[in-house]
Coordinates of C-alpha atoms in Angstrom, one line a residue:
X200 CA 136.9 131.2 75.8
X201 CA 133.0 130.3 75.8
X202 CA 133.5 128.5 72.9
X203 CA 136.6 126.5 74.3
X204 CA 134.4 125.2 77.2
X205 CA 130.8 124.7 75.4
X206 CA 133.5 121.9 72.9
X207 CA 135.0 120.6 76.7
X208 CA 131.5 120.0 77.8
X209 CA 130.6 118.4 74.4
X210 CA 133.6 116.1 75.2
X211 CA 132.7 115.2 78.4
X212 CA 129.3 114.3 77.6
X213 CA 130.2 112.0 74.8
X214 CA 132.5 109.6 77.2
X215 CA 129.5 109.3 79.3
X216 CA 128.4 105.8 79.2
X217 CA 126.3 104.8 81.6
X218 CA 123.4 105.7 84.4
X219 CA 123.2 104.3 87.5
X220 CA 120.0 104.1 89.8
X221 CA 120.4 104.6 93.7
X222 CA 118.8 105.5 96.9
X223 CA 118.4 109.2 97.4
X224 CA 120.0 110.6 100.4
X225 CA 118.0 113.3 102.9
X226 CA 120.5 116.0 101.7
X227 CA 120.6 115.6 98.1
X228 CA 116.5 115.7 97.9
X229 CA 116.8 118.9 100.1
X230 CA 119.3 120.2 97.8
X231 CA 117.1 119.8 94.9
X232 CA 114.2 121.0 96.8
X233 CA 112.9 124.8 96.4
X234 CA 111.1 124.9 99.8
X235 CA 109.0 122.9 102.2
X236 CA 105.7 121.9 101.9
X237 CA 104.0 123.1 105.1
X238 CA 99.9 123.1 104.5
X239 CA 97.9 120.4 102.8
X240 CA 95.5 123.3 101.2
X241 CA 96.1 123.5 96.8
X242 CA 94.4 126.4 95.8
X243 CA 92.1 129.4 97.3
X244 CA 88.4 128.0 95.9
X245 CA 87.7 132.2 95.7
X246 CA 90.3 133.9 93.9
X247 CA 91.8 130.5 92.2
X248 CA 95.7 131.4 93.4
X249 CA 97.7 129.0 94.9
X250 CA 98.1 128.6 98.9
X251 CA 101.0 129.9 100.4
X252 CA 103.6 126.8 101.7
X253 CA 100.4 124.8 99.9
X254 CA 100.8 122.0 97.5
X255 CA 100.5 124.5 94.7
X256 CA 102.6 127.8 96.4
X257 CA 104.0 129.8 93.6
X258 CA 106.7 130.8 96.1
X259 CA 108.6 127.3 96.3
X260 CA 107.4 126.0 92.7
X261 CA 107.7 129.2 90.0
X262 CA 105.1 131.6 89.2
X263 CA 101.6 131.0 87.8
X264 CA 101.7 133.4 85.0
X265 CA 105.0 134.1 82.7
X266 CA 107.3 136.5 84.3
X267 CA 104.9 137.8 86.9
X268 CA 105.1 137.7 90.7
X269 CA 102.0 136.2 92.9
X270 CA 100.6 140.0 94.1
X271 CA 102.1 141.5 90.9
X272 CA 104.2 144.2 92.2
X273 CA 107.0 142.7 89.2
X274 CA 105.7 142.1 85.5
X275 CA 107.3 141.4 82.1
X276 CA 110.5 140.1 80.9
X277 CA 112.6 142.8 82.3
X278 CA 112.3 141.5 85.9
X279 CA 113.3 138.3 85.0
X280 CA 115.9 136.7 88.1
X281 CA 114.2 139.5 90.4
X282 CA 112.7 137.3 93.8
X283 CA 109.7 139.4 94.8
X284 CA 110.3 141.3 98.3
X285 CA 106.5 141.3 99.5
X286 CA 105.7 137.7 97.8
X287 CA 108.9 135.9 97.7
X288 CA 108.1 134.8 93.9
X289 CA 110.8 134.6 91.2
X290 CA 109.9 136.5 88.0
X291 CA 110.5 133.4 85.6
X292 CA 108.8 131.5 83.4
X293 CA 105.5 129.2 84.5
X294 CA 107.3 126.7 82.7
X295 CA 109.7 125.9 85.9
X296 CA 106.8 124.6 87.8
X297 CA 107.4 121.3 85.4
X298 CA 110.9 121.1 87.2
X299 CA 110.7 122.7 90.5
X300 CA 110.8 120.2 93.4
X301 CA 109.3 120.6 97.1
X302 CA 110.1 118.4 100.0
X303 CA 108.3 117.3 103.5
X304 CA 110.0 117.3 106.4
X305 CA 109.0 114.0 108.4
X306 CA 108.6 114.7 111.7
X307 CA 109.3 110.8 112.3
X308 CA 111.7 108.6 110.0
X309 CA 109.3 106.6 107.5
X310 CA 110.4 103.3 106.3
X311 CA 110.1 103.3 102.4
X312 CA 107.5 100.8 101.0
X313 CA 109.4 99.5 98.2
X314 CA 112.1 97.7 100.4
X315 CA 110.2 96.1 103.1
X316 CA 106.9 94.5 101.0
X317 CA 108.7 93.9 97.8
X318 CA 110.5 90.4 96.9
X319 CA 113.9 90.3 97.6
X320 CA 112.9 92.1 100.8
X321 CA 116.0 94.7 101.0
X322 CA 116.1 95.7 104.7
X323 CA 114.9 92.2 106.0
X324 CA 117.9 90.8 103.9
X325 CA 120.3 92.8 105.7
X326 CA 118.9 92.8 109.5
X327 CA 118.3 89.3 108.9
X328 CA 114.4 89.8 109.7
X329 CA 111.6 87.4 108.5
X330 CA 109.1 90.1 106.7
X331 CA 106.1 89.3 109.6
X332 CA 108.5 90.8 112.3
X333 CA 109.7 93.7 110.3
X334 CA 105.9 94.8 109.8
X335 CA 105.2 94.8 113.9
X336 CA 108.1 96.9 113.9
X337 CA 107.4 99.3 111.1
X338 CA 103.7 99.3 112.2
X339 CA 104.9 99.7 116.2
X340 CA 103.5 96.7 117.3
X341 CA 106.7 95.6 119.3
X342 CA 110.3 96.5 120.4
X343 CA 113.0 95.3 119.2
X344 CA 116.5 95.5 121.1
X345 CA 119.1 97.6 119.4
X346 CA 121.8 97.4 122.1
X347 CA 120.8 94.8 124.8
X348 CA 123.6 96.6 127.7
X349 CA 123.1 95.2 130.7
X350 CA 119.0 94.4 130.6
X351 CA 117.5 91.0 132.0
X352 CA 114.1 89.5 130.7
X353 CA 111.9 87.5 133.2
X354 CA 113.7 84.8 132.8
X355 CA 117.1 86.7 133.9
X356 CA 118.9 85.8 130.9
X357 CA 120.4 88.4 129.0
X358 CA 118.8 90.0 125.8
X359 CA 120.2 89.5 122.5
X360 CA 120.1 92.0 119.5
X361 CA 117.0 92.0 117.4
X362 CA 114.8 90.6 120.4
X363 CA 111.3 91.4 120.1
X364 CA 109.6 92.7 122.9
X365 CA 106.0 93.4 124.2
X366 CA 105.5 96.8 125.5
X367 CA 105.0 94.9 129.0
X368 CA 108.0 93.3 129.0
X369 CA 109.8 96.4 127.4
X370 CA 108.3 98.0 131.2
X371 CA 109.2 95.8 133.1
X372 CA 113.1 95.6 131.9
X373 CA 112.9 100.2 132.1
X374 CA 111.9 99.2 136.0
X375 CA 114.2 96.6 137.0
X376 CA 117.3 98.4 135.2
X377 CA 118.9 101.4 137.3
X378 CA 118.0 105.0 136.5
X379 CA 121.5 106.2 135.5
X380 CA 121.0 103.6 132.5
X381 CA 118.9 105.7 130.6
X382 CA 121.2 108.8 130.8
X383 CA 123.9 106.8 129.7
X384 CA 125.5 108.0 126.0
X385 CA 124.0 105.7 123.1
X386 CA 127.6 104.4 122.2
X387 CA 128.1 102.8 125.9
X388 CA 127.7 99.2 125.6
X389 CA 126.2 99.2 128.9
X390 CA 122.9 101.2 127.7
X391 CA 119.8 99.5 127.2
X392 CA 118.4 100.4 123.7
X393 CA 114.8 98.9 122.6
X394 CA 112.7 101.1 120.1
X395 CA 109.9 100.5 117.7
X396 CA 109.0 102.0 113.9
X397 CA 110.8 102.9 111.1
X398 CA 113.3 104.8 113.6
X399 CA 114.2 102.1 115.4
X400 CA 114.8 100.8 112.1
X401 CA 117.3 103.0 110.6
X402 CA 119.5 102.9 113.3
X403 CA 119.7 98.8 113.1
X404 CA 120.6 99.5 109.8
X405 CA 123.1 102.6 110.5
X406 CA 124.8 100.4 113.1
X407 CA 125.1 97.2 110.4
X408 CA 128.9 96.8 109.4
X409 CA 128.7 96.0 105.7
X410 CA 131.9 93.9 105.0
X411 CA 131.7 92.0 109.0
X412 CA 127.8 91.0 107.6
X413 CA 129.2 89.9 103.9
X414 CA 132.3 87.6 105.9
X415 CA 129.5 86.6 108.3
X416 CA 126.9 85.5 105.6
X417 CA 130.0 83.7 102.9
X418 CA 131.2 81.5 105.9
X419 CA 127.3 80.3 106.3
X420 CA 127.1 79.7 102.5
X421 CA 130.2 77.9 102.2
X422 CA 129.5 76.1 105.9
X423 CA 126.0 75.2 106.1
X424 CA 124.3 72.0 105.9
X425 CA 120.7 73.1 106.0
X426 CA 119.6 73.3 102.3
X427 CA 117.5 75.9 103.0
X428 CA 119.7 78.0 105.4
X429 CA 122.4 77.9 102.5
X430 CA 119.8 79.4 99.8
X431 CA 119.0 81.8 102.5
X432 CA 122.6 83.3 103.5
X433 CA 123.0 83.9 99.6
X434 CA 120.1 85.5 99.0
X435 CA 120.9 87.6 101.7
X436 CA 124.4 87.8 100.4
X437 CA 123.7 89.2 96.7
X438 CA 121.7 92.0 98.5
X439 CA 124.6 92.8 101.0
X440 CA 127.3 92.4 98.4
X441 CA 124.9 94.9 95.7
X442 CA 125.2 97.3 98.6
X443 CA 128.9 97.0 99.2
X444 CA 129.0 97.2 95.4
X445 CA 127.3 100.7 95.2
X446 CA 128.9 101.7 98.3
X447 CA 132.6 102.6 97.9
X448 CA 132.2 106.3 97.9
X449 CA 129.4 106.7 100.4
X450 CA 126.8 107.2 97.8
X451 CA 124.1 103.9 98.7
X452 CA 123.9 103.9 102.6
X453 CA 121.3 100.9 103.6
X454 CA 119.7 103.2 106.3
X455 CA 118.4 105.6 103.3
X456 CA 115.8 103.4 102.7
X457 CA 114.4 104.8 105.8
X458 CA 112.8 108.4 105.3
X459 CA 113.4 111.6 106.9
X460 CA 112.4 114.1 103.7
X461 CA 109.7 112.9 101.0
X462 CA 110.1 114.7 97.7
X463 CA 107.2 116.2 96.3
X464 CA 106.7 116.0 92.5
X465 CA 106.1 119.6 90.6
X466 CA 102.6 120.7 90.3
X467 CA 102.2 120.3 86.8
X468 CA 102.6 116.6 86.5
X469 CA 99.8 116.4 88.9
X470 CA 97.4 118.8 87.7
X471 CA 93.9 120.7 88.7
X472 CA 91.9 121.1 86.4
X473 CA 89.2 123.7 86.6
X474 CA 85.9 122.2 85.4
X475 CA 82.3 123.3 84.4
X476 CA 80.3 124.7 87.2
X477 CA 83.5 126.0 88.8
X478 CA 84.3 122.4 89.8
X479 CA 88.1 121.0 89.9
X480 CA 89.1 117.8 88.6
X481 CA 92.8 117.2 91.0
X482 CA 95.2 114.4 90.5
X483 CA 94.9 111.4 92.8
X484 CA 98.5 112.4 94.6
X485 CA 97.8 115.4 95.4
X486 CA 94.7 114.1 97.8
X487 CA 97.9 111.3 98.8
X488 CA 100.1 114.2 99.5
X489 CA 97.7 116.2 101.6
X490 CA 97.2 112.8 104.0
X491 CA 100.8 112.8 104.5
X492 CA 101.0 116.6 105.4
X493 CA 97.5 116.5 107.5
X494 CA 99.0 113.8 109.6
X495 CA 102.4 114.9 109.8
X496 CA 101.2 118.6 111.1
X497 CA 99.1 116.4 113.6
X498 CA 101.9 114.9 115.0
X499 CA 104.7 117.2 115.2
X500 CA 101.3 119.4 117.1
X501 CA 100.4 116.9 119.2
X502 CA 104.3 116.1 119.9
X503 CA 104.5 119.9 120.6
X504 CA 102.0 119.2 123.5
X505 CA 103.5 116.4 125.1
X506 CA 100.5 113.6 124.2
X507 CA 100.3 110.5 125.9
X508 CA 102.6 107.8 124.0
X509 CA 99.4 105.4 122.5
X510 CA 97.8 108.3 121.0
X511 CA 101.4 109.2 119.4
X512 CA 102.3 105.8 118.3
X513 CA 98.7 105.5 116.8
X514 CA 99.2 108.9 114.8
X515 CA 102.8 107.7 113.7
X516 CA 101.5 104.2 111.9
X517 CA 98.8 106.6 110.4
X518 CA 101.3 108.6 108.8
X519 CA 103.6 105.3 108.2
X520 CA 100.4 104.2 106.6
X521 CA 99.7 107.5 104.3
X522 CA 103.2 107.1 102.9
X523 CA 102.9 104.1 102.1
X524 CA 99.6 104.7 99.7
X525 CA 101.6 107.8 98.3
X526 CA 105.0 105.5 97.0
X527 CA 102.6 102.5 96.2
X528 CA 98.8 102.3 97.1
X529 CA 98.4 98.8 95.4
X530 CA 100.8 97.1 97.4
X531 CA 99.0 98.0 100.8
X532 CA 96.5 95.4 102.0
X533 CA 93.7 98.2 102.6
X534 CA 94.5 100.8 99.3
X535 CA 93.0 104.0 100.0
X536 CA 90.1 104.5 98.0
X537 CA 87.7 107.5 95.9
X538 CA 83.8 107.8 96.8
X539 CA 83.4 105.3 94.0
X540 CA 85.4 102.7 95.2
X541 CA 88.2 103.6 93.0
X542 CA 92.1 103.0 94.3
X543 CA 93.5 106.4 94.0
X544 CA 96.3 105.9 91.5
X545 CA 99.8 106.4 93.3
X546 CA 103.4 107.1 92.4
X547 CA 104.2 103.7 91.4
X548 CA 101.2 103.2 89.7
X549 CA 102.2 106.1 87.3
X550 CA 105.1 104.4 86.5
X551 CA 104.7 100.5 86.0
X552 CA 102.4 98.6 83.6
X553 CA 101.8 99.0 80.6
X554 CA 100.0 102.7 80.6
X555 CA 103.3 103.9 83.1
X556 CA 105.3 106.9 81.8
X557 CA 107.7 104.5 80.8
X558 CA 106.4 101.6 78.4
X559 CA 103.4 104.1 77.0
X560 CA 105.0 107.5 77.3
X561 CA 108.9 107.2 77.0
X562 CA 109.0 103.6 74.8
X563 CA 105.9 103.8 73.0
X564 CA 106.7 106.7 70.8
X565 CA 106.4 106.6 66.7
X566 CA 109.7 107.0 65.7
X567 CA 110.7 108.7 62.5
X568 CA 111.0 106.6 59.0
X569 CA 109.0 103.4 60.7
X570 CA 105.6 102.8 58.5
X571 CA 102.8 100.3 59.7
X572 CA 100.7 98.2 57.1
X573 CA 98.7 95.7 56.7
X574 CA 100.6 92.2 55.2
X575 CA 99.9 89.9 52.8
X576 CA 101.3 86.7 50.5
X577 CA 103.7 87.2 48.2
X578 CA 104.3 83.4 46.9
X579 CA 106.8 84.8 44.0
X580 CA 109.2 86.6 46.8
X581 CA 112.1 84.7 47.9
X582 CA 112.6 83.8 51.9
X583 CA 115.0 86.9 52.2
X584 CA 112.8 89.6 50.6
X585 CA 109.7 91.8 51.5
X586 CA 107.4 93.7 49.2
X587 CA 107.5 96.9 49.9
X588 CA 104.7 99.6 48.5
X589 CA 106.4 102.3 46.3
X590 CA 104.7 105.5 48.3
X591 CA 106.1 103.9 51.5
X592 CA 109.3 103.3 50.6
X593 CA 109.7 107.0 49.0
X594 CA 109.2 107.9 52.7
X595 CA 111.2 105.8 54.3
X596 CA 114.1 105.9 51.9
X597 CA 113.7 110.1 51.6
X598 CA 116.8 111.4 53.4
X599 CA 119.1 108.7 51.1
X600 CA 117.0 109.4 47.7
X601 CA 117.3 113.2 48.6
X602 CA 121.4 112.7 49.0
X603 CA 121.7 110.7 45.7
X604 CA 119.5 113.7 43.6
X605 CA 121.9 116.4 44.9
X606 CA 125.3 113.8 44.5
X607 CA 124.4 113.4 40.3
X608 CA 123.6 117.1 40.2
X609 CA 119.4 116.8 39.7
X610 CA 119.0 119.6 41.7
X611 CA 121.4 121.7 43.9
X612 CA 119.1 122.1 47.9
X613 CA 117.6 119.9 49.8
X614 CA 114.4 121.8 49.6
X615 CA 114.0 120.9 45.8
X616 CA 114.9 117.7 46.2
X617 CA 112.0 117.4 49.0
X618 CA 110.0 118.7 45.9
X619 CA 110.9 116.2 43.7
X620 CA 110.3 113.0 46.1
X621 CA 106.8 114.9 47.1
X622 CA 106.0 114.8 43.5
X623 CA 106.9 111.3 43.1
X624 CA 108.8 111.4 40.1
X625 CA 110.1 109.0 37.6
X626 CA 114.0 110.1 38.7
X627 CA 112.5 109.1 41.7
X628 CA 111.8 105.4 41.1
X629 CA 115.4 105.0 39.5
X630 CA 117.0 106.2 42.5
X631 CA 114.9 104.3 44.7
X632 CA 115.6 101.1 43.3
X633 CA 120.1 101.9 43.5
X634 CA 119.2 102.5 47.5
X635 CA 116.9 99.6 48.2
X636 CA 119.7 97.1 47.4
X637 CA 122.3 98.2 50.3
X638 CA 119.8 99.1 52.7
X639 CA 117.3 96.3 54.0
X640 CA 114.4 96.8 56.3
X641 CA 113.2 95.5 59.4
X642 CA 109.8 94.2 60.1
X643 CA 108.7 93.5 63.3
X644 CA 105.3 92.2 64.1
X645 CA 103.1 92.4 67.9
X646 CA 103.7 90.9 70.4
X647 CA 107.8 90.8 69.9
X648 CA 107.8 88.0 71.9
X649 CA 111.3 86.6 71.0
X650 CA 114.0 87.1 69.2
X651 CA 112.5 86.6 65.5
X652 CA 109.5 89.1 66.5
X653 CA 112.0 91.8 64.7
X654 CA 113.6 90.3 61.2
X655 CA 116.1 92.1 58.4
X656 CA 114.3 91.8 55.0
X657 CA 115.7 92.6 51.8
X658 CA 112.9 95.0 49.9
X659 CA 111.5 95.0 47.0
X660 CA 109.1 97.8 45.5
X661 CA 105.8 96.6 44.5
X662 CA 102.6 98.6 43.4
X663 CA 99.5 98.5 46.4
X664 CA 99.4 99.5 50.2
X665 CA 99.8 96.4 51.9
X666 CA 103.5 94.6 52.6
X667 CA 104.0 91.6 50.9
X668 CA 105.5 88.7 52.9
X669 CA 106.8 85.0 52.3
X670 CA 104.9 82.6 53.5
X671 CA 107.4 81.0 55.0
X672 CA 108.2 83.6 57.1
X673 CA 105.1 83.5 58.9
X674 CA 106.0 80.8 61.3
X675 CA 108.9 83.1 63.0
X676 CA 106.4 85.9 63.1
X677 CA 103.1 83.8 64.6
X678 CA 101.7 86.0 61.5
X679 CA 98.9 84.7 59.1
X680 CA 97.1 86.9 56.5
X681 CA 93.7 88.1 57.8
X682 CA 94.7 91.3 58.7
X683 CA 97.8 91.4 60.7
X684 CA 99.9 94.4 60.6

């Protein structure tokens, strides 16, 4: 039966084709979440443990030490699935704090950095917001009206949706509308609804109809006469219809890119690392992480006690503000900095560029049967062939020379044959040459900047270390012979 279903999951996996990228709702990172982060402390500088709830806790990210509990009370294999009664530690391996994910609980939504100060700006695209005016919103500079209801400005004209609004004026309209207004339900269209930050926000973008905005935004592309308003309905368009794309089971809501839980990594792929003099060295996002949690616990404290509203708008752009260095510090105008001047390197910055886990760590791997030399001219070659030295090729050729020794009987395992290439011999060279011919090689040469970076060579074995190349072939390659590889 076991084996019947390992072969159906086999199956399964196999017509898998394809990943797709999208926003993360509030429920799926709490369900991949072991517990919230509650304290910005790491670890106890006098007995070295982690903090309980800390950035470190051994309760929400696995245990420190292999199969062993925080206070000890469990130890050794035997214990292993037991959750500790007096610590609340699994008895697993330390391993799982590679995996193990925490989450903060925002006590304020957070707008997410990446789709308001990025180019095509995602949620000014669908509110129809110039990026200027979403920043005084995000930052709580002004109001904006969600629901206008039955609200006046100075003037006595009625508000419109997506007015902005001082907070005098916002007064002034709470004092001339009646006091029943405000105890009005939300979905009455009489209500008066103006708010600022990343709240305000996220129910703009909860109320936005999709498909009404798409019909909206093709009638002014196919209508318009303005140039420029044309260009800018279908830039708006290809972000509306990418949503409406991803959107057909519920699984890419707009108003996710506003954020109620923040993820936070496990501790291993942001280290501390105990130094000389009982000094740490700490990974920059942990000091990011511990902003975020400092000024959260301010707020939610200082909500708790009923502060004035300044002193809690001020503390919500701070922690706007601390969010935004933790997904993306370079993209900030003011990047939080070291002692030395240093940015401290966030999120994003672990990803893109060159050095990101990406290009250096994930596509910058030596790959089995590749060799690197240096090339040179080989005048006598013609335009389809490479020289190729013998010990290289033995290498790269090994699993086919090792197939055709045990196909005419040389030797009977593939551990002898091993022997036999190892040694390098003379059967060797024989073989060598009967694979070469059905099985050409390609040479690619830095920076592959198009197409004929990476070429198909047929190869021929040659005595030396360096690979011999036409000269003709340089061109294609931007190659010349003082020491390219």
């Amino acid at each position: 039966m076991m084996n019947n279903r390992n072969s159906k999951d086999k199956q399964q996996i196999k017509r898998f084709n394809k990943i797709t990228i999208g926003l993360a709702s509030p429920e799926s990172i709490l369900g991949e979440s072991r517990g919230e982060v509650l304290k910005p402390e790491t670890i106890n500088y006098r007995t070295h443990k982690p903090e309980r709830d800390g950035l470190f806790c051994e309760r929400i990210f696995g245990p420190v030490k292999d199969y062993e509990c925080a206070c000890g009370k469990y130890k050794r294999i035997r214990y292993k699935g037991i959750v500790c009664d007096r610590c609340g530690v699994e008895v697993t391996e330390k391993k799982v704090r590679r995996d193990r994910v925490g989450h903060i609980n925002l006590v304020v939504p957070i707008a997410h950095i990446w789709y308001f100060r990025s180019l095509p700006n995602k949620i000014g695209y669908i509110l129809g917001l110039p990026s200027k005016k979403l920043d005084m919103i995000i930052y709580y500079e002004r109001y904006v009206v969600i629901q206008a209801g039955i609200a006046k400005n100075a003037d006595g004209e009625s508000l419109q949706r997506l007015d902005f609004l001082t907070e005098e004026e916002y007064l002034n309209i709470l004092d001339t509308l009646p006091m029943e207004n405000q105890y009005l339900d939300d979905n009455d269209p009489n209500k008066f609804i103006a708010k600022m930050g990343a709240e305000c926000i996220m129910d703009l973008l909860a109320r936005t109809d999709l498909d009404e905005l798409s019909y909206s935004l093709r009638h002014a592309a196919n209508n318009e006469t303005s140039k420029q308003r044309k260009t800018e309905a279908l830039k708006r368009l290809n972000v509306v219809e990418s949503f409406r794309e991803s959107n057909l089971n519920r699984e890419n809501r707009p108003e996710w890119m506003i954020l109620k839980v923040i993820p936070v990594i496990p501790p291993e792929l942001r280290p501390l690392v105990p130094l000389d003099g009982g000094r740490f060295a700490t990974s920059d996002l942990n000091d990011l992480y511990r902003r975020v949690i400092i000024r959260n616990n301010r707020l939610k404290r200082l909500m708790e006690i009923k502060a004035p509203e300044v002193i809690l708008r001020n503390e919500k752009r701070m922690l706007q503000e601390s969010v935004d260095s933790l997904f993306d510090n370079t993209r900030k105008a003011s990047a939080v900095k070291t002692e030395s001047n240093r940015p401290l390197k966030s999120l994003s910055d672990s990803l893109k560029g060159k050095q990101g886990r990406f290009r250096q760590n994930l596509l910058g791997k030596r790959v089995d049967y590749s060799a690197r030399s240096i090339i040179v001219v080989g005048p006598e070659l013609k335009m389809h062939e490479c020289g190729l030295p013998k010990d290289m090729a033995a290498e790269l050729y090994k699993p086919f020379v090792i197939r055709k020794l045990i196909e005419r009987g040389i030797v009977k395992t593939v551990k002898s044959a091993k022997k036999i290439v190892d040694r390098k011999d003379p059967v060797v060279w024989d073989i060598l040459e009967n694979v070469l011919k059905g099985h050409p090689v390609l040479l690619n040469r830095a920076p592959t900047l198009h197409r004929l970076g990476i070429q198909a060579f047929q190869p021929k074995l040659i005595e030396g270390k360096a690979i011999q190349l036409h000269p003709l072939s340089c061109t294609a390659f931007n190659a010349d012979f003082d020491g390219d590889q």
